[in-house]
Coordinates of C-alpha atoms in Angstrom, one line a residue:
Chain W
M1 CA 0.0 0.0 0.0
T2 CA 2.8 2.4 0.9
G3 CA 4.6 1.3 -2.2
L4 CA 1.7 2.3 -4.4
F5 CA 1.3 5.6 -2.6
L6 CA 5.0 6.3 -3.0
M7 CA 4.8 5.5 -6.8
V8 CA 1.8 7.9 -7.1
L9 CA 3.8 10.6 -5.3
R10 CA 6.8 10.0 -7.6
Y11 CA 4.7 10.4 -10.7
L12 CA 3.1 13.4 -9.1
F13 CA 6.5 15.0 -8.6
L14 CA 7.3 14.6 -12.3
V15 CA 3.8 15.7 -13.4
L16 CA 4.1 18.9 -11.2
F17 CA 7.5 19.6 -12.7
Y18 CA 5.8 19.6 -16.1
V19 CA 2.7 21.5 -15.0
L20 CA 5.0 24.3 -13.9
I21 CA 7.1 24.3 -17.1
I22 CA 3.9 24.3 -19.2
W23 CA 2.5 27.1 -17.1
L24 CA 5.7 29.2 -17.5
F25 CA 5.6 28.7 -21.3
W26 CA 1.9 29.4 -21.5
N27 CA 2.5 32.7 -19.8
L28 CA 5.2 33.4 -22.4
I29 CA 3.0 32.6 -25.3
R30 CA 0.1 34.7 -23.9
E31 CA 2.5 37.6 -23.6
L32 CA 3.7 37.1 -27.2
R33 CA 0.1 37.1 -28.4
T34 CA -0.6 40.4 -26.5
M35 CA 2.5 41.9 -28.1
G36 CA 1.4 40.7 -31.5
R37 CA -1.9 42.4 -31.1
Q38 CA -0.1 45.6 -30.0
V39 CA 2.1 45.5 -33.1
A40 CA -1.0 44.9 -35.3
N41 CA -2.7 47.9 -33.7
G42 CA 0.4 50.0 -34.0
E43 CA 0.8 50.6 -30.3
F44 CA 3.9 48.6 -29.7
E45 CA 6.3 50.5 -27.6
G46 CA 9.4 49.3 -29.4
A47 CA 12.5 47.4 -28.7
G48 CA 16.0 48.6 -27.9
G49 CA 18.3 51.1 -29.6
E50 CA 19.5 48.8 -32.4
Q51 CA 16.2 48.7 -34.3
P52 CA 14.6 52.1 -34.1
E53 CA 12.4 51.1 -37.1
L54 CA 10.6 48.6 -34.9
A55 CA 9.5 51.3 -32.5
T56 CA 6.8 53.8 -33.0
S57 CA 8.9 56.5 -34.7
P58 CA 10.6 59.0 -32.5
R59 CA 9.2 62.5 -32.8
L60 CA 9.6 66.1 -31.8
V61 CA 6.8 68.0 -30.2
L62 CA 6.8 71.7 -30.7
L63 CA 5.5 73.5 -27.7
E64 CA 4.4 77.0 -28.7
G65 CA 1.7 78.9 -27.0
G66 CA -1.3 76.6 -26.6
E67 CA -0.4 74.8 -29.9
R68 CA 1.2 71.4 -30.1
R69 CA 2.8 70.4 -33.4
V70 CA 4.2 66.8 -33.8
I71 CA 7.0 66.1 -36.3
R72 CA 8.4 62.7 -36.9
V73 CA 12.2 62.4 -36.7
G74 CA 13.9 60.5 -39.5
A75 CA 17.5 59.7 -40.2
T76 CA 18.3 63.3 -40.7
T77 CA 16.1 66.1 -39.4
R78 CA 17.1 69.7 -40.0
I79 CA 15.6 72.5 -37.9
G80 CA 15.6 76.1 -39.1
R81 CA 13.7 78.9 -40.7
G82 CA 14.4 77.9 -44.3
P83 CA 11.7 76.0 -46.3
D84 CA 14.1 73.1 -47.1
N85 CA 14.2 72.1 -43.4
E86 CA 12.2 69.2 -42.1
V87 CA 11.1 71.3 -39.2
V88 CA 10.4 74.8 -40.3
L89 CA 10.2 77.4 -37.6
P90 CA 9.3 80.8 -39.1
R91 CA 10.7 82.9 -36.3
A92 CA 13.0 85.8 -36.1
D93 CA 15.3 84.3 -33.5
V94 CA 15.8 81.0 -35.6
W95 CA 18.5 80.8 -38.2
E96 CA 18.0 79.7 -41.8
C97 CA 19.6 76.4 -40.9
H98 CA 19.8 76.2 -37.2
A99 CA 20.3 72.7 -35.9
R100 CA 19.9 69.1 -37.0
I101 CA 19.2 65.7 -35.5
L102 CA 21.0 62.7 -36.9
L103 CA 20.5 59.0 -36.4
R104 CA 23.8 57.2 -35.9
H105 CA 24.5 53.9 -34.2
G106 CA 21.0 53.6 -33.0
Q107 CA 21.1 56.9 -31.2
Y108 CA 19.8 60.3 -32.1
W109 CA 22.3 63.1 -32.0
L110 CA 21.6 66.8 -31.8
E111 CA 24.1 69.1 -33.6
D112 CA 24.1 72.9 -33.5
L113 CA 24.6 74.6 -36.9
S114 CA 23.8 78.2 -35.9
P115 CA 26.6 80.7 -36.2
D116 CA 26.0 82.0 -32.6
G117 CA 25.5 78.6 -30.9
D118 CA 22.0 79.4 -29.9
T119 CA 20.9 75.8 -29.5
R120 CA 20.3 74.5 -26.0
L121 CA 19.6 71.0 -24.6
N122 CA 17.7 71.0 -21.3
G123 CA 18.8 74.6 -20.8
L124 CA 22.5 73.9 -21.5
P125 CA 24.3 75.0 -24.7
V126 CA 25.2 72.3 -27.2
D127 CA 28.9 72.3 -27.9
G128 CA 29.3 69.3 -30.1
P129 CA 27.0 66.5 -31.3
T130 CA 25.1 65.3 -28.2
V131 CA 23.0 62.1 -27.7
L132 CA 19.3 62.8 -27.2
A133 CA 17.5 61.0 -24.5
H134 CA 13.7 60.4 -24.3
G135 CA 12.0 63.5 -22.9
D136 CA 14.8 66.0 -23.6
R137 CA 14.0 69.6 -24.3
V138 CA 15.6 71.0 -27.4
E139 CA 15.6 74.8 -27.5
V140 CA 16.2 76.4 -30.9
G141 CA 16.3 80.1 -30.6
G142 CA 13.2 80.9 -28.6
A143 CA 11.3 77.8 -29.7
T144 CA 11.2 74.7 -27.5
L145 CA 10.9 71.2 -28.9
L146 CA 10.3 68.1 -26.8
F147 CA 12.2 65.0 -28.1
E148 CA 10.1 61.8 -27.6
R149 CA 12.0 58.6 -28.4
W150 CA 9.1 56.4 -27.3
P151 CA 6.0 58.5 -27.9
R152 CA 3.5 56.1 -26.2
A153 CA 5.4 56.1 -22.9
A154 CA 5.8 59.9 -23.0
R155 CA 2.1 60.4 -23.3
A156 CA 1.5 58.3 -20.2
G157 CA 4.4 60.0 -18.4
T158 CA 3.2 63.5 -19.0
A159 CA -0.5 62.7 -18.5
Chain V
M1 CA -0.3 42.9 -8.7
R2 CA 2.2 40.1 -9.0
R3 CA -0.5 37.4 -8.9
V4 CA 1.0 35.2 -11.6
E5 CA 4.2 35.1 -9.6
L6 CA 2.4 34.2 -6.4
L7 CA 0.5 31.4 -8.0
L8 CA 3.6 30.0 -9.7
L9 CA 5.5 30.2 -6.4
L10 CA 2.8 28.3 -4.6
A11 CA 2.9 25.6 -7.3
V12 CA 6.7 25.4 -6.8
G13 CA 6.0 25.0 -3.0
L14 CA 3.6 22.1 -3.8
Y15 CA 6.2 20.5 -6.1
L16 CA 8.8 20.8 -3.3
A17 CA 6.4 19.4 -0.8
V18 CA 5.7 16.3 -3.0
G19 CA 9.4 15.8 -3.5
L20 CA 10.1 16.0 0.2
A21 CA 7.2 13.6 1.0
V22 CA 8.7 11.1 -1.4
L23 CA 12.1 11.4 0.3
Y24 CA 10.4 10.8 3.7
G25 CA 8.2 8.0 2.4
A26 CA 11.1 6.2 0.8
G27 CA 13.0 6.3 4.0
I28 CA 15.8 8.4 2.6
V29 CA 15.2 11.2 5.1
K30 CA 14.4 9.5 8.3
N31 CA 13.9 12.5 10.6
A32 CA 10.4 13.9 9.9
R33 CA 11.4 17.4 11.1
V34 CA 13.9 17.8 8.2
P35 CA 11.4 17.9 5.3
L36 CA 9.0 20.0 7.4
V37 CA 11.6 22.6 8.4
V38 CA 13.3 22.7 4.9
G39 CA 10.0 22.8 3.0
G40 CA 8.3 25.3 5.3
A41 CA 11.3 27.7 5.5
T42 CA 12.0 27.5 1.8
V43 CA 8.4 28.3 0.8
A44 CA 8.3 31.0 3.4
A45 CA 11.5 32.6 2.1
L46 CA 10.2 32.4 -1.5
L47 CA 6.9 34.1 -0.5
A48 CA 8.8 36.7 1.6
V49 CA 10.8 37.8 -1.5
H50 CA 7.5 37.9 -3.4
C51 CA 5.8 40.0 -0.6
Y52 CA 8.8 42.4 -0.5
W53 CA 8.5 43.0 -4.3
S54 CA 4.8 43.5 -4.1
R55 CA 5.0 45.9 -1.3
S56 CA 7.9 47.9 -2.8
G57 CA 6.2 48.2 -6.2
F58 CA 8.8 46.1 -8.0
R59 CA 7.9 45.7 -11.7
G60 CA 10.4 43.1 -12.7
D61 CA 9.4 40.1 -14.8
P62 CA 6.9 37.9 -12.7
T63 CA 7.8 34.5 -14.3
L64 CA 11.6 34.5 -14.0
F65 CA 11.8 34.1 -10.3
P66 CA 9.3 31.1 -10.2
A67 CA 11.3 29.4 -13.0
V68 CA 14.5 29.8 -10.9
A69 CA 12.7 28.6 -7.8
L70 CA 11.6 25.5 -9.7
L71 CA 15.3 24.8 -10.5
A72 CA 16.4 25.5 -6.9
A73 CA 13.6 23.3 -5.5
T74 CA 14.7 20.4 -7.8
G75 CA 18.3 20.9 -6.7
L76 CA 17.3 21.0 -3.0
V77 CA 15.3 17.8 -3.3
F78 CA 18.1 15.9 -5.1
L79 CA 20.8 17.1 -2.7
L80 CA 18.7 16.0 0.3
R81 CA 18.3 12.7 -1.5
L82 CA 22.0 12.3 -2.3
D83 CA 23.4 13.4 1.0
L84 CA 21.5 14.8 3.9
E85 CA 24.4 17.0 5.0
Y86 CA 24.9 18.6 1.6
G87 CA 21.2 19.1 1.3
L88 CA 21.0 20.9 4.6
R89 CA 24.0 23.1 3.7
Q90 CA 22.4 23.9 0.3
F91 CA 19.2 24.8 2.2
V92 CA 21.1 27.4 4.2
W93 CA 22.8 28.7 1.1
L94 CA 19.4 28.9 -0.7
L95 CA 18.1 31.1 2.1
T96 CA 21.2 33.2 1.9
G97 CA 20.8 33.4 -1.9
L98 CA 17.2 34.6 -1.6
A99 CA 18.3 37.2 0.9
V100 CA 21.0 38.3 -1.5
L101 CA 18.4 38.4 -4.3
A102 CA 16.2 40.7 -2.1
V103 CA 19.1 42.9 -1.3
T104 CA 20.2 43.1 -5.0
T105 CA 16.7 44.1 -6.1
G106 CA 16.5 46.6 -3.3
L107 CA 19.8 48.4 -3.4
L108 CA 20.5 48.1 -7.1
R109 CA 17.0 48.6 -8.4
D110 CA 18.4 51.4 -10.5
Y111 CA 21.1 49.3 -12.1
R112 CA 22.6 52.3 -13.8
L113 CA 24.3 53.0 -10.5
L114 CA 26.6 50.2 -11.4
A115 CA 27.9 52.0 -14.4
D116 CA 29.5 54.7 -12.3
Y117 CA 32.1 52.4 -10.7
Q118 CA 33.4 50.5 -13.7
Y119 CA 37.0 50.4 -12.5
L120 CA 36.0 49.2 -9.1
W121 CA 34.3 46.2 -10.8
V122 CA 37.3 45.3 -12.8
A123 CA 39.6 45.7 -9.8
A124 CA 37.2 43.5 -7.7
G125 CA 37.1 40.9 -10.5
A126 CA 40.9 40.8 -10.8
A127 CA 41.2 40.5 -7.0
A128 CA 38.7 37.7 -6.9
L129 CA 40.4 35.9 -9.6
L130 CA 43.9 36.3 -8.2
A131 CA 43.2 35.7 -4.5
P132 CA 42.9 31.9 -4.8
L133 CA 46.3 31.7 -6.6
V134 CA 47.9 33.3 -3.6
F135 CA 45.9 32.0 -0.7
G136 CA 44.0 29.2 -2.4
Q137 CA 43.0 25.7 -1.5
E138 CA 43.1 22.9 -4.0
S139 CA 40.0 20.9 -4.6
G140 CA 39.4 18.4 -7.3
G141 CA 42.5 19.5 -9.2
A142 CA 41.3 23.1 -9.5
R143 CA 43.0 25.7 -7.3
S144 CA 40.2 28.1 -7.0
W145 CA 39.0 27.9 -3.4
L146 CA 39.4 30.3 -0.5
K147 CA 38.9 29.4 3.1
L148 CA 37.4 31.9 5.5
G149 CA 36.9 30.5 8.9
A150 CA 34.4 27.6 8.4
V151 CA 33.2 28.8 5.1
Q152 CA 34.9 27.8 1.8
F153 CA 34.1 29.8 -1.2
Q154 CA 35.1 30.1 -4.8
P155 CA 35.9 33.7 -5.7
S156 CA 36.0 33.1 -9.4
E157 CA 32.3 32.7 -9.2
F158 CA 31.9 36.2 -8.0
A159 CA 34.5 37.5 -10.4
K160 CA 32.0 36.5 -13.2
V161 CA 29.5 39.1 -12.0
F162 CA 32.2 41.8 -11.7
L163 CA 33.7 41.2 -15.1
V164 CA 30.4 41.1 -16.8
V165 CA 29.3 44.4 -15.3
F166 CA 32.6 46.0 -16.2
L167 CA 32.5 44.7 -19.7
A168 CA 28.9 45.9 -20.2
V169 CA 29.9 49.4 -19.0
F170 CA 33.0 49.4 -21.1
L171 CA 31.4 48.1 -24.3
A172 CA 28.3 50.4 -23.9
R173 CA 30.5 53.5 -23.5
A174 CA 32.9 52.5 -26.3
T175 CA 30.3 51.8 -28.9
E176 CA 28.3 54.8 -27.7
R177 CA 31.3 57.0 -28.7
C178 CA 31.7 55.1 -31.9
A179 CA 35.1 53.9 -30.8
T180 CA 36.5 51.3 -33.2
G181 CA 39.8 49.5 -33.7
M182 CA 42.4 49.5 -31.0
R183 CA 40.4 51.6 -28.5
L184 CA 37.7 49.0 -28.4
W185 CA 39.5 45.7 -29.1
L186 CA 42.7 46.1 -27.1
P187 CA 41.1 46.4 -23.7
T188 CA 38.5 43.7 -24.4
A189 CA 41.0 41.2 -25.8
G190 CA 43.5 42.1 -23.1
L191 CA 40.9 41.4 -20.4
L192 CA 39.9 38.2 -22.0
V193 CA 43.4 36.8 -22.4
L194 CA 44.3 37.8 -18.8
T195 CA 41.2 36.1 -17.4
L196 CA 41.9 33.0 -19.4
V197 CA 45.5 32.9 -18.3
I198 CA 44.5 33.3 -14.6
L199 CA 41.9 30.6 -14.9
G200 CA 44.4 28.4 -16.7
L201 CA 46.8 28.7 -13.8
Q202 CA 44.0 27.7 -11.5
N203 CA 43.3 24.8 -13.8
D204 CA 39.7 25.8 -14.0
I205 CA 39.0 25.1 -17.7
G206 CA 35.2 25.0 -17.4
T207 CA 35.0 28.5 -15.9
A208 CA 37.4 29.7 -18.6
A209 CA 35.2 28.3 -21.3
I210 CA 32.2 30.1 -19.8
Y211 CA 34.0 33.4 -19.6
F212 CA 35.1 33.0 -23.2
A213 CA 31.6 32.3 -24.5
T214 CA 30.1 35.1 -22.4
F215 CA 32.8 37.6 -23.7
L216 CA 32.0 36.6 -27.3
T217 CA 28.3 36.9 -26.7
L218 CA 28.7 40.4 -25.2
V219 CA 31.0 41.6 -28.0
Y220 CA 28.5 40.3 -30.6
A221 CA 25.6 42.0 -28.8
A222 CA 27.6 45.3 -28.7
T223 CA 28.8 45.3 -32.3
A224 CA 26.5 43.0 -34.2
R225 CA 29.4 41.7 -36.2
V226 CA 29.7 38.0 -36.9
V227 CA 33.4 38.3 -37.9
F228 CA 34.4 38.6 -34.2
V229 CA 32.4 35.6 -33.2
A230 CA 33.9 33.6 -36.0
G231 CA 37.4 34.8 -35.1
G232 CA 36.7 33.8 -31.5
V233 CA 35.6 30.4 -32.4
V234 CA 38.7 29.9 -34.6
L235 CA 40.9 31.1 -31.7
L236 CA 39.1 28.7 -29.3
A237 CA 39.8 25.8 -31.6
A238 CA 43.4 26.8 -32.1
G239 CA 43.8 27.3 -28.4
T240 CA 42.4 23.9 -27.5
A241 CA 44.6 22.3 -30.1
V242 CA 47.7 24.0 -28.7
L243 CA 46.7 23.1 -25.1
A244 CA 46.1 19.5 -26.1
C245 CA 49.7 19.3 -27.3
V246 CA 51.2 21.2 -24.4
A247 CA 49.1 20.2 -21.3
P248 CA 48.7 16.5 -20.8
H249 CA 45.6 16.8 -18.6
V250 CA 43.8 18.6 -21.4
R251 CA 44.7 15.9 -23.8
V252 CA 43.4 13.3 -21.4
R253 CA 40.1 15.1 -21.1
L254 CA 39.7 15.3 -24.9
E255 CA 40.5 11.6 -25.3
T256 CA 38.0 10.6 -22.6
W257 CA 35.5 12.7 -24.3
L258 CA 36.0 11.1 -27.7
N259 CA 36.1 7.6 -26.3
P260 CA 35.8 7.0 -22.6
W261 CA 35.4 3.2 -22.8
P262 CA 39.1 2.1 -22.8
Q263 CA 39.7 4.1 -19.6
V264 CA 36.5 3.1 -17.9
Q265 CA 38.2 2.4 -14.6
T266 CA 40.5 5.5 -14.6
H267 CA 39.9 8.8 -16.3
G268 CA 36.7 7.7 -18.0
Y269 CA 35.1 6.4 -14.8
Q270 CA 33.1 9.5 -13.9
I271 CA 31.7 10.2 -17.4
T272 CA 30.8 6.5 -18.0
Q273 CA 29.0 6.3 -14.7
S274 CA 27.1 9.4 -15.7
L275 CA 26.1 7.7 -19.0
F276 CA 25.1 4.6 -17.2
A277 CA 23.0 6.6 -14.8
I278 CA 21.3 8.5 -17.6
A279 CA 20.6 5.2 -19.5
A280 CA 19.1 3.7 -16.3
G281 CA 16.6 6.5 -16.1
G282 CA 14.7 5.7 -19.3
I283 CA 11.7 7.9 -20.2
T284 CA 10.2 8.6 -16.8
G285 CA 13.1 7.7 -14.6
T286 CA 13.5 5.2 -11.8
G287 CA 11.5 7.5 -9.5
L288 CA 12.8 9.9 -6.9
G289 CA 15.0 8.0 -4.4
A290 CA 14.8 4.7 -6.3
G291 CA 17.9 5.0 -8.5
H292 CA 21.6 4.9 -7.7
P293 CA 22.9 8.3 -8.6
E294 CA 25.4 8.0 -5.7
F295 CA 27.5 5.8 -8.0
V296 CA 28.4 8.8 -10.1
P297 CA 31.3 10.7 -8.5
A298 CA 30.5 14.3 -7.7
A299 CA 26.8 13.7 -8.3
H300 CA 26.0 16.5 -5.9
T301 CA 27.8 19.2 -7.8
D302 CA 28.9 18.9 -11.4
F303 CA 26.9 15.7 -12.1
I304 CA 23.6 16.6 -10.6
F305 CA 22.1 16.6 -14.0
A306 CA 22.9 12.9 -14.3
A307 CA 21.2 12.3 -11.0
V308 CA 18.1 14.2 -12.1
V309 CA 18.0 12.3 -15.4
E310 CA 18.4 9.0 -13.7
E311 CA 15.5 9.5 -11.3
M312 CA 13.2 11.7 -13.4
G313 CA 14.1 10.2 -16.7
L314 CA 14.4 11.8 -20.1
L315 CA 11.4 13.9 -19.2
G316 CA 13.1 15.4 -16.2
G317 CA 16.3 16.1 -18.2
V318 CA 14.3 17.7 -21.0
G319 CA 12.3 19.6 -18.4
C320 CA 15.5 21.1 -16.9
I321 CA 16.7 22.1 -20.4
L322 CA 13.3 23.7 -21.1
V323 CA 13.6 25.8 -17.9
F324 CA 17.0 27.0 -19.0
V325 CA 15.7 27.8 -22.4
F326 CA 12.9 29.8 -20.7
L327 CA 15.4 31.7 -18.6
V328 CA 17.6 32.5 -21.6
Y329 CA 14.6 33.6 -23.7
R330 CA 13.3 35.9 -21.0
G331 CA 16.8 37.3 -20.4
L332 CA 17.4 38.1 -24.0
K333 CA 13.9 39.6 -24.3
M334 CA 14.7 41.9 -21.3
A335 CA 17.9 42.9 -23.1
L336 CA 15.9 43.8 -26.2
E337 CA 13.3 45.7 -24.3
C338 CA 15.8 47.7 -22.3
R339 CA 16.1 51.3 -23.4
D340 CA 19.7 52.0 -22.7
R341 CA 22.8 50.3 -24.1
F342 CA 24.3 49.5 -20.7
G343 CA 21.2 47.7 -19.6
T344 CA 20.9 45.8 -22.9
L345 CA 24.5 44.6 -22.6
L346 CA 24.2 43.8 -18.9
A347 CA 21.1 41.7 -19.4
T348 CA 22.8 39.9 -22.3
G349 CA 25.9 39.3 -20.2
C350 CA 23.9 37.9 -17.2
T351 CA 21.8 35.7 -19.4
A352 CA 24.8 34.5 -21.3
L353 CA 26.6 33.5 -18.1
L354 CA 23.7 31.5 -16.8
G355 CA 22.9 30.0 -20.2
W356 CA 26.4 29.0 -21.2
Q357 CA 27.1 27.6 -17.8
G358 CA 24.0 25.4 -17.9
F359 CA 24.9 24.4 -21.4
V360 CA 28.5 23.6 -20.7
I361 CA 27.8 21.3 -17.8
M362 CA 24.6 19.6 -19.2
A363 CA 26.5 19.0 -22.5
G364 CA 29.6 17.7 -20.5
V365 CA 27.5 15.3 -18.4
T366 CA 25.8 13.8 -21.5
R367 CA 29.1 13.7 -23.4
L368 CA 28.1 16.2 -26.1
L369 CA 31.1 18.4 -25.2
P370 CA 34.3 17.5 -23.3
L371 CA 33.6 17.4 -19.6
T372 CA 34.6 20.5 -17.7
G373 CA 33.8 20.9 -14.0
V374 CA 31.3 23.7 -13.5
T375 CA 28.1 23.8 -11.5
L376 CA 24.6 23.6 -13.0
P377 CA 23.2 27.1 -12.1
F378 CA 20.6 27.0 -9.2
V379 CA 20.6 23.2 -9.1
S380 CA 24.1 22.0 -8.1
Y381 CA 25.5 22.1 -4.6
G382 CA 27.7 25.1 -4.0
G383 CA 27.2 28.2 -2.0
S384 CA 29.3 30.6 -4.1
S385 CA 27.7 29.4 -7.3
L386 CA 24.2 29.7 -5.9
V387 CA 24.7 33.2 -4.4
T388 CA 26.3 34.4 -7.7
C389 CA 23.4 33.0 -9.7
F390 CA 20.9 34.8 -7.5
I391 CA 22.9 38.1 -7.9
L392 CA 22.7 37.6 -11.7
L393 CA 19.0 36.9 -11.4
G394 CA 18.6 40.1 -9.3
L395 CA 20.4 42.2 -11.9
L396 CA 18.2 40.8 -14.7
L397 CA 15.1 41.5 -12.7
N398 CA 16.3 45.1 -12.1
I399 CA 16.7 45.6 -15.8
S400 CA 13.3 44.3 -16.5
H401 CA 12.0 46.6 -13.7
A402 CA 13.4 49.6 -15.5
G403 CA 12.0 48.3 -18.8
G404 CA 8.6 48.1 -17.1
G405 CA 8.0 44.4 -16.8
S406 CA 6.0 42.3 -19.1
A407 CA 3.8 43.4 -22.0
H408 CA 0.5 42.4 -20.7
E409 CA 1.0 44.7 -17.7
G410 CA 1.7 47.6 -20.1
K411 CA -1.3 49.8 -19.4
R412 CA -0.9 49.8 -15.6
R413 CA 2.8 50.4 -15.9
A414 CA 2.5 53.3 -18.3
A415 CA 0.5 55.1 -15.6
G416 CA 3.3 54.6 -13.1
P417 CA 5.3 57.3 -11.4
R418 CA 8.1 57.4 -14.0
G419 CA 8.1 60.9 -15.4
A420 CA 9.8 61.7 -18.6
G421 CA 12.1 64.1 -16.9
R422 CA 13.5 61.6 -14.5
V423 CA 14.4 59.1 -17.2
S424 CA 16.1 61.9 -19.1
R425 CA 18.3 62.8 -16.1
S426 CA 19.4 59.4 -15.3
H427 CA 20.3 58.7 -19.0
R428 CA 22.2 61.8 -19.2
A429 CA 24.1 61.2 -16.0
F430 CA 25.2 57.9 -17.4
W431 CA 26.0 58.6 -21.0
L432 CA 27.8 61.9 -21.1
P433 CA 31.4 61.9 -20.1
P434 CA 32.2 64.2 -17.2
G435 CA 33.4 67.7 -17.9
G436 CA 31.1 68.2 -20.9
A437 CA 33.8 67.1 -23.3
G438 CA 31.1 65.9 -25.6
P439 CA 31.0 62.6 -27.5
R440 CA 33.1 64.0 -30.2
S441 CA 36.3 63.9 -28.1
D442 CA 37.6 60.9 -30.1
G443 CA 37.2 62.7 -33.4
A444 CA 34.6 60.4 -34.8
P445 CA 33.0 62.1 -37.9
L446 CA 29.3 62.7 -37.7

């Protein structure tokens, strides 16, 4: 009788081992499905720095008065008064070709192009190319642009 | 809400209880207090860690810890079955490991702090590697033990963590500033060669192999260039060939790997006993406590996988591999989801250490690879190894905490207290070199 009981317990030990493994993998598959739905709905938050194209595109949010303008950031984004810039800021204190944002090695770099160095990052002047982090404030002349690397997280963060 | 984790941990507790009941029922553990105390305290400690995380708003992955607990519970049951004394010591080390895990996820929850002390890590790693050469004790042919009072420990285990952290910081900073050529390769290759030489002097080939594989994995993760991996593999093959000619014990190992049967009574004894044990297991195993894994030398440390396969069968062995596959998958996913380079590389490094170590010893025990003596993470007996593995787990969980945990918790997490400004500050503190020199200091064209 104890022998039978012991045998049942031994099989139960093995069965429980597998119940746990299957449970772990079931969780994993459920999470992948959720992620798949998010990708399909275009609300996936994105992976790491190596594949920016997988993420919802990074963007600049222009904060001016009560208005909010959103500009997508590509491989090269020029900011200035001239019409050939990706971000056109028709202001007196912005130069024709004032600053640019470059994608390099999976990071976005801000570079000042203005003759008087009137580009600031979070209030500090930009000396050379500087890596942009999510939520940085880029000040070009008198205009302020908010850099959002992961737009969905930023919306929740500022809400 | 870490409900998934709680339920999984309770299931692990049930699994542990059944295992202990078998040991008691089969008369292997005669004192009824042992299973009660060990089972009760282990489950209580697992739940305590869980409660601590729930209370402190920890958002780390909820399935990683239960997976590790499953491995640790399996290890504990098998150690109690093999040798009561080893089992009880492992039980104490497991409680220590869980405490260390709680401390790691508490103090280092913002893992970016680690990046500020890169030279401290490399110094600590070097000290931990060199100490046993000077003050060491020899055990099983490897001179890698330190004795401190009644406690023996293996500093090269801790050196793993230090060196992975250092390498993650170094590679993150180097690739961030677009450093190439000598600036990137000389320190990496130098560190690797130095580590391998030290481990070679300690006669610890298994650990050296794991370091090598982890370094290559990290370099590949940092640069995404296959040529370095290919070069590393060629170097490894060449190094093994040279060692086989120069060092007789390496040649003996290779020969026993290729054909252990002529030396079944001498050098091949351990591996052939392991193969016999695995064969004895069949599909579902002999049943816990019904086999003879004690015939395999070192069944409690390096060869615990053979013991598991003998008594839980092919199913148990495949199950163990599946749990490691799960750990590696989760770890690499955390690395991909991490939003800064240091975190990505650190998660890759921790995962690579655990994964390669598991692979090297499971492959060694089953004669897929030449046998090298390392522990099976979380399962084998060994305090240093267990505590180190829990530190690695803690670091991984911290990275997943920063990444915000799993996808199906996305909505709740997004509403969390993490403001955009805070993220920005911590990133900047980490990435920009001090003094505002700017990332262009190395003259990289933009």
